[in-house]
PDB file of C-alpha atoms in Angstrom:
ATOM      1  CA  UNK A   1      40.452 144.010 272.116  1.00 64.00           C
ATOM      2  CA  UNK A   2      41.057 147.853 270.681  1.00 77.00           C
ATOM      3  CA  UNK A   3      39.000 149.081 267.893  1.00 80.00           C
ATOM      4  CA  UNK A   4      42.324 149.166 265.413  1.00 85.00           C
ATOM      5  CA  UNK A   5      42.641 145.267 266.291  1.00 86.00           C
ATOM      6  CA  UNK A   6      39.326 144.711 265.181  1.00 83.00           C
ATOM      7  CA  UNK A   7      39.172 146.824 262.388  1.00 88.00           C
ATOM      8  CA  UNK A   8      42.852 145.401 261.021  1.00 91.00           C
ATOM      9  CA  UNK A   9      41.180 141.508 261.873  1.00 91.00           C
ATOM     10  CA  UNK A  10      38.165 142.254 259.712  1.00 92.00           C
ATOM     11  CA  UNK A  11      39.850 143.477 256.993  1.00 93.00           C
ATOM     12  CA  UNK A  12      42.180 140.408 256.536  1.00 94.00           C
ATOM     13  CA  UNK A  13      38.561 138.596 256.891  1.00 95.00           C
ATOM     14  CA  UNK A  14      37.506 141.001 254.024  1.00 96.00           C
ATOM     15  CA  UNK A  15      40.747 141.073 252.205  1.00 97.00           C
ATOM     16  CA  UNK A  16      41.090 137.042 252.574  1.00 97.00           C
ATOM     17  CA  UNK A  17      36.831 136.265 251.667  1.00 97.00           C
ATOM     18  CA  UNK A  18      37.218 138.623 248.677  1.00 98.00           C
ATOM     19  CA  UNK A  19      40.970 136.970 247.482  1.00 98.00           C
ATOM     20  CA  UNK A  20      38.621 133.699 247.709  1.00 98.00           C
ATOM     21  CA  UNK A  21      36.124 134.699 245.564  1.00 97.00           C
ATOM     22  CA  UNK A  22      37.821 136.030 242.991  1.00 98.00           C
ATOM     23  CA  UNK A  23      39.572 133.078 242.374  1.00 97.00           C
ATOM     24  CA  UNK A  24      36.639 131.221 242.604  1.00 97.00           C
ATOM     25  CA  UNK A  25      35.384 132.954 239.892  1.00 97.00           C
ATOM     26  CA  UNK A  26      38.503 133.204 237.999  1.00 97.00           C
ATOM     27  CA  UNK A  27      39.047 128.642 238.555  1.00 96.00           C
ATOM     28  CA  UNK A  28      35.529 128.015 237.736  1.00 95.00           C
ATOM     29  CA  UNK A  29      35.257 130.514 234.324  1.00 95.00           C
ATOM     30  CA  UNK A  30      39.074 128.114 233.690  1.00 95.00           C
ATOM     31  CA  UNK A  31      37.332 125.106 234.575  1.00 93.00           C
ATOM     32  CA  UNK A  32      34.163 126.119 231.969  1.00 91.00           C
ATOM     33  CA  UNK A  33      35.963 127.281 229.286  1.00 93.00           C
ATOM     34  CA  UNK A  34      39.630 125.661 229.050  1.00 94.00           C
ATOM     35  CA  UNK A  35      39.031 122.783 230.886  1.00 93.00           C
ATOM     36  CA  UNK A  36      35.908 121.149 230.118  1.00 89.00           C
ATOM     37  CA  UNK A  37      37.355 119.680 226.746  1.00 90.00           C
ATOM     38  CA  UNK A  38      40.125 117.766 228.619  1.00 92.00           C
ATOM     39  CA  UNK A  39      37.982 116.452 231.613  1.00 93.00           C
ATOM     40  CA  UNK A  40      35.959 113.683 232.193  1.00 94.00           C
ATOM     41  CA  UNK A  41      32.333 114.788 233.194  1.00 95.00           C
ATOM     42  CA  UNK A  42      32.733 112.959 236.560  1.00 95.00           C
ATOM     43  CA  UNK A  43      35.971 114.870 236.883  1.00 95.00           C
ATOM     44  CA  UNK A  44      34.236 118.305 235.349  1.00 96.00           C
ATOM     45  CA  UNK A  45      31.739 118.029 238.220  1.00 96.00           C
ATOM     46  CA  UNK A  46      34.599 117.432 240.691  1.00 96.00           C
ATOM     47  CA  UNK A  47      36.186 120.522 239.437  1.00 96.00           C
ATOM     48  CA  UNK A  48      32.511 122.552 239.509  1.00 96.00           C
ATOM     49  CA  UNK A  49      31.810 121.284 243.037  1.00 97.00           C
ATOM     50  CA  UNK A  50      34.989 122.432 244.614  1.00 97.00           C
ATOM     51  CA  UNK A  51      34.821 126.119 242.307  1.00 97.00           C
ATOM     52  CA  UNK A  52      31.009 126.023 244.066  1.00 97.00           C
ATOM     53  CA  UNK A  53      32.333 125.215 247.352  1.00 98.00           C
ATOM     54  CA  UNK A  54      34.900 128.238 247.674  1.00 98.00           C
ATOM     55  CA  UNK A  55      32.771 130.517 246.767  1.00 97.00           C
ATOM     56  CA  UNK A  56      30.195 129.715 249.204  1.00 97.00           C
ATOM     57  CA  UNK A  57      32.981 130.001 251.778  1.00 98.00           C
ATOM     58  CA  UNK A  58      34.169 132.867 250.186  1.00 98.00           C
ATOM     59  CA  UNK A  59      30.864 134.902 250.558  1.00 97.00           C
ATOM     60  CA  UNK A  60      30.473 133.171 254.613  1.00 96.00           C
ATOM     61  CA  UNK A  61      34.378 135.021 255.704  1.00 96.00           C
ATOM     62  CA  UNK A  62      32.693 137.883 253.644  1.00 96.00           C
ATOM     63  CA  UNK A  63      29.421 138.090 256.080  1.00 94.00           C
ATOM     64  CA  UNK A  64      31.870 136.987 259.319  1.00 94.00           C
ATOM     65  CA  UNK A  65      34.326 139.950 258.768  1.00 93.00           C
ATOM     66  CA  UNK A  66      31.295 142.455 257.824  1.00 93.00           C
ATOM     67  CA  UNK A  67      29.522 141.052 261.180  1.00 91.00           C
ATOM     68  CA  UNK A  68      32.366 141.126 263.601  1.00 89.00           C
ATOM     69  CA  UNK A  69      33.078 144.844 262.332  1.00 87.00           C
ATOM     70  CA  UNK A  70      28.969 145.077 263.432  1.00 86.00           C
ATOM     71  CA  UNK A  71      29.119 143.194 266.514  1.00 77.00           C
ATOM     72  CA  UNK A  72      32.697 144.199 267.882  1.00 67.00           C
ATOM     73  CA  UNK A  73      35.620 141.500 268.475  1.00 60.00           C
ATOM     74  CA  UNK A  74      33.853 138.209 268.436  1.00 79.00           C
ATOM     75  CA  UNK A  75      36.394 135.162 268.809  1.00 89.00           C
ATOM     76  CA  UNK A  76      34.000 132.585 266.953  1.00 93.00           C
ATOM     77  CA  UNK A  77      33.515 134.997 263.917  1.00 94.00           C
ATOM     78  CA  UNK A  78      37.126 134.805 263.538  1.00 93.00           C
ATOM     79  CA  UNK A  79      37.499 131.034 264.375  1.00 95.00           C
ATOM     80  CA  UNK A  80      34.627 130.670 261.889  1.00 96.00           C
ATOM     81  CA  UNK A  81      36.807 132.757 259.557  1.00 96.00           C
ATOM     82  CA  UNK A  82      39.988 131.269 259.667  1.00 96.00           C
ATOM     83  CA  UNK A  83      37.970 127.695 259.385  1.00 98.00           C
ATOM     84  CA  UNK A  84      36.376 128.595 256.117  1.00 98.00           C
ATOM     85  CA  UNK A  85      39.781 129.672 254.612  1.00 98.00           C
ATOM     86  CA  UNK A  86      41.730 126.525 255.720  1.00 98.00           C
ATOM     87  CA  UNK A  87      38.377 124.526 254.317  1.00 98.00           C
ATOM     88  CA  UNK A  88      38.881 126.289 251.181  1.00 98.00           C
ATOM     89  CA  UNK A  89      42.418 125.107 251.254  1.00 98.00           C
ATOM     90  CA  UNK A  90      42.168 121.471 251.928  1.00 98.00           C
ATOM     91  CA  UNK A  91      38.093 120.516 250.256  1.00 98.00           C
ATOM     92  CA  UNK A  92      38.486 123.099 247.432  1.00 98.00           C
ATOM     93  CA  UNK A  93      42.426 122.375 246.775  1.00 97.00           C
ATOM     94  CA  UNK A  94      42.111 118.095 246.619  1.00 97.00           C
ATOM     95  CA  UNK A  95      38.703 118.867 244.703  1.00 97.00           C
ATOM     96  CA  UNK A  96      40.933 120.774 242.525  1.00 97.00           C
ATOM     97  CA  UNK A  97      43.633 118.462 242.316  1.00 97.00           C
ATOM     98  CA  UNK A  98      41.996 115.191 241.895  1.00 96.00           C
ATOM     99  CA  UNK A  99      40.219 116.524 239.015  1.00 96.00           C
ATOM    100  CA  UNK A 100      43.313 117.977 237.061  1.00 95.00           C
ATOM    101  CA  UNK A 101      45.492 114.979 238.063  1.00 95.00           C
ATOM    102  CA  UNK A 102      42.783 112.087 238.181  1.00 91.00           C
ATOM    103  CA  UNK A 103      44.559 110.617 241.489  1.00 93.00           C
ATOM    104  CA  UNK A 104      41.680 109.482 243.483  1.00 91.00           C
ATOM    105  CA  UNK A 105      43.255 109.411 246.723  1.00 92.00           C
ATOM    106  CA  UNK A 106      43.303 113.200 246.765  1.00 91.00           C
ATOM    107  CA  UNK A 107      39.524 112.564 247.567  1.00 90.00           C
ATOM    108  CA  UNK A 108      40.101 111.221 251.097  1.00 95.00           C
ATOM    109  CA  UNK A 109      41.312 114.864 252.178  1.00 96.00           C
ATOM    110  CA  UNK A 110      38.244 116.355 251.183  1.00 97.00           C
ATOM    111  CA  UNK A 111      36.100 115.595 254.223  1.00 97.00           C
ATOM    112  CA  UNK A 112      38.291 117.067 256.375  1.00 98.00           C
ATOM    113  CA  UNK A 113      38.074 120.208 254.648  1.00 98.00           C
ATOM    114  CA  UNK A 114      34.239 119.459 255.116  1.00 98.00           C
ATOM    115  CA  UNK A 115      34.745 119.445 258.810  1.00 98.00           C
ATOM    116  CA  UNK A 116      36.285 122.919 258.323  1.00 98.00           C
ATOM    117  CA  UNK A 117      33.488 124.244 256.526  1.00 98.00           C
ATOM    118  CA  UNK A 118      31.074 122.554 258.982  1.00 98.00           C
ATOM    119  CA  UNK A 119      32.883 123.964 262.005  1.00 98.00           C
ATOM    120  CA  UNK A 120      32.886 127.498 260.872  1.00 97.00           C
ATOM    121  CA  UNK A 121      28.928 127.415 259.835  1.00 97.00           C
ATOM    122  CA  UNK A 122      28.800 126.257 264.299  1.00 97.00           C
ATOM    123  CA  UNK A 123      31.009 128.821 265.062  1.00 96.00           C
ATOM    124  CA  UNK A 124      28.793 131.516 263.556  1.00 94.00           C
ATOM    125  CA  UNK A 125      25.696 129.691 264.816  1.00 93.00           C
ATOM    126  CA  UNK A 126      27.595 130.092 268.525  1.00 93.00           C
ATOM    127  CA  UNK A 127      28.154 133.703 268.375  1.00 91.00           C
ATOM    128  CA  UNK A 128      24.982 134.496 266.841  1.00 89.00           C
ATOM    129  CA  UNK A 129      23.720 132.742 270.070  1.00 89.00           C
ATOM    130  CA  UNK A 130      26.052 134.706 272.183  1.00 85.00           C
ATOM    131  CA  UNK A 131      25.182 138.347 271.213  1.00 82.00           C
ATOM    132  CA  UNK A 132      23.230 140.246 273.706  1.00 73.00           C
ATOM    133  CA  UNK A 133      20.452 142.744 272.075  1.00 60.00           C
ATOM    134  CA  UNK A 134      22.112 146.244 272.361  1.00 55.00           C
TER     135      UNK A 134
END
């Protein structure tokens, strides 16, 4: 893969970590200070737990874009990448939704989002295992 590639790849990872966060922080300051009269405190700490979740993931496609700019065009950095946004999508996103709607079967999505996140973390684990000392 060409340098450009891999400089235009990490910056979506950049571009897409940072969109992430900032809405993560922008949902959960929502969550403390709009929503928190109107929720349940089961459903609060639904709401808090998925706002916690994205910006974990937010901050991991952060350190995978900053790392495969580092370590050149490494496929499971971007795997890992790609995995944390679509876990943000589906775990964060029925988090999200079964605490503003109350429909519980919203929850059964959530794992799979899980398996997202959980995927991503082994994908990073893999090329960290992969690089050769320069």
């Amino acid at each position: 893969m060409d340098a450009s590639r891999v400089l235009r790849r990490a910056r979506l990872m950049l571009a897409v970590g940072a969109l992430l966060g900032l809405t993560a922080v922008a949902v959960g300051a929502f969550g403390a200070h709009a929503l928190r009269p109107h929720l349940t405190p089961d459903r609060m700490a639904v709401f808090e737990t998925a706002s916690r979740y994205q910006f974990y993931h937010a901050f991991g496609l952060c350190i995978a874009a900053v790392l495969s700019l580092q370590r050149g065009p490494v496929r499971e950095l971007s795997w890992a990448a790609s995995l944390f946004a679509l876990g943000c999508v589906i775990f964060c996103g029925s988090l999200y939704a079964l605490s503003l709607s109350g429909w519980r079967a919203l929850g059964a999505l959530a794992p799979v989002g899980g398996l997202c996140f959980m995927g991503g973390w082994l994908l990073v684990v893999i090329a960290a295992w992969r690089w050769r000392a320069d």
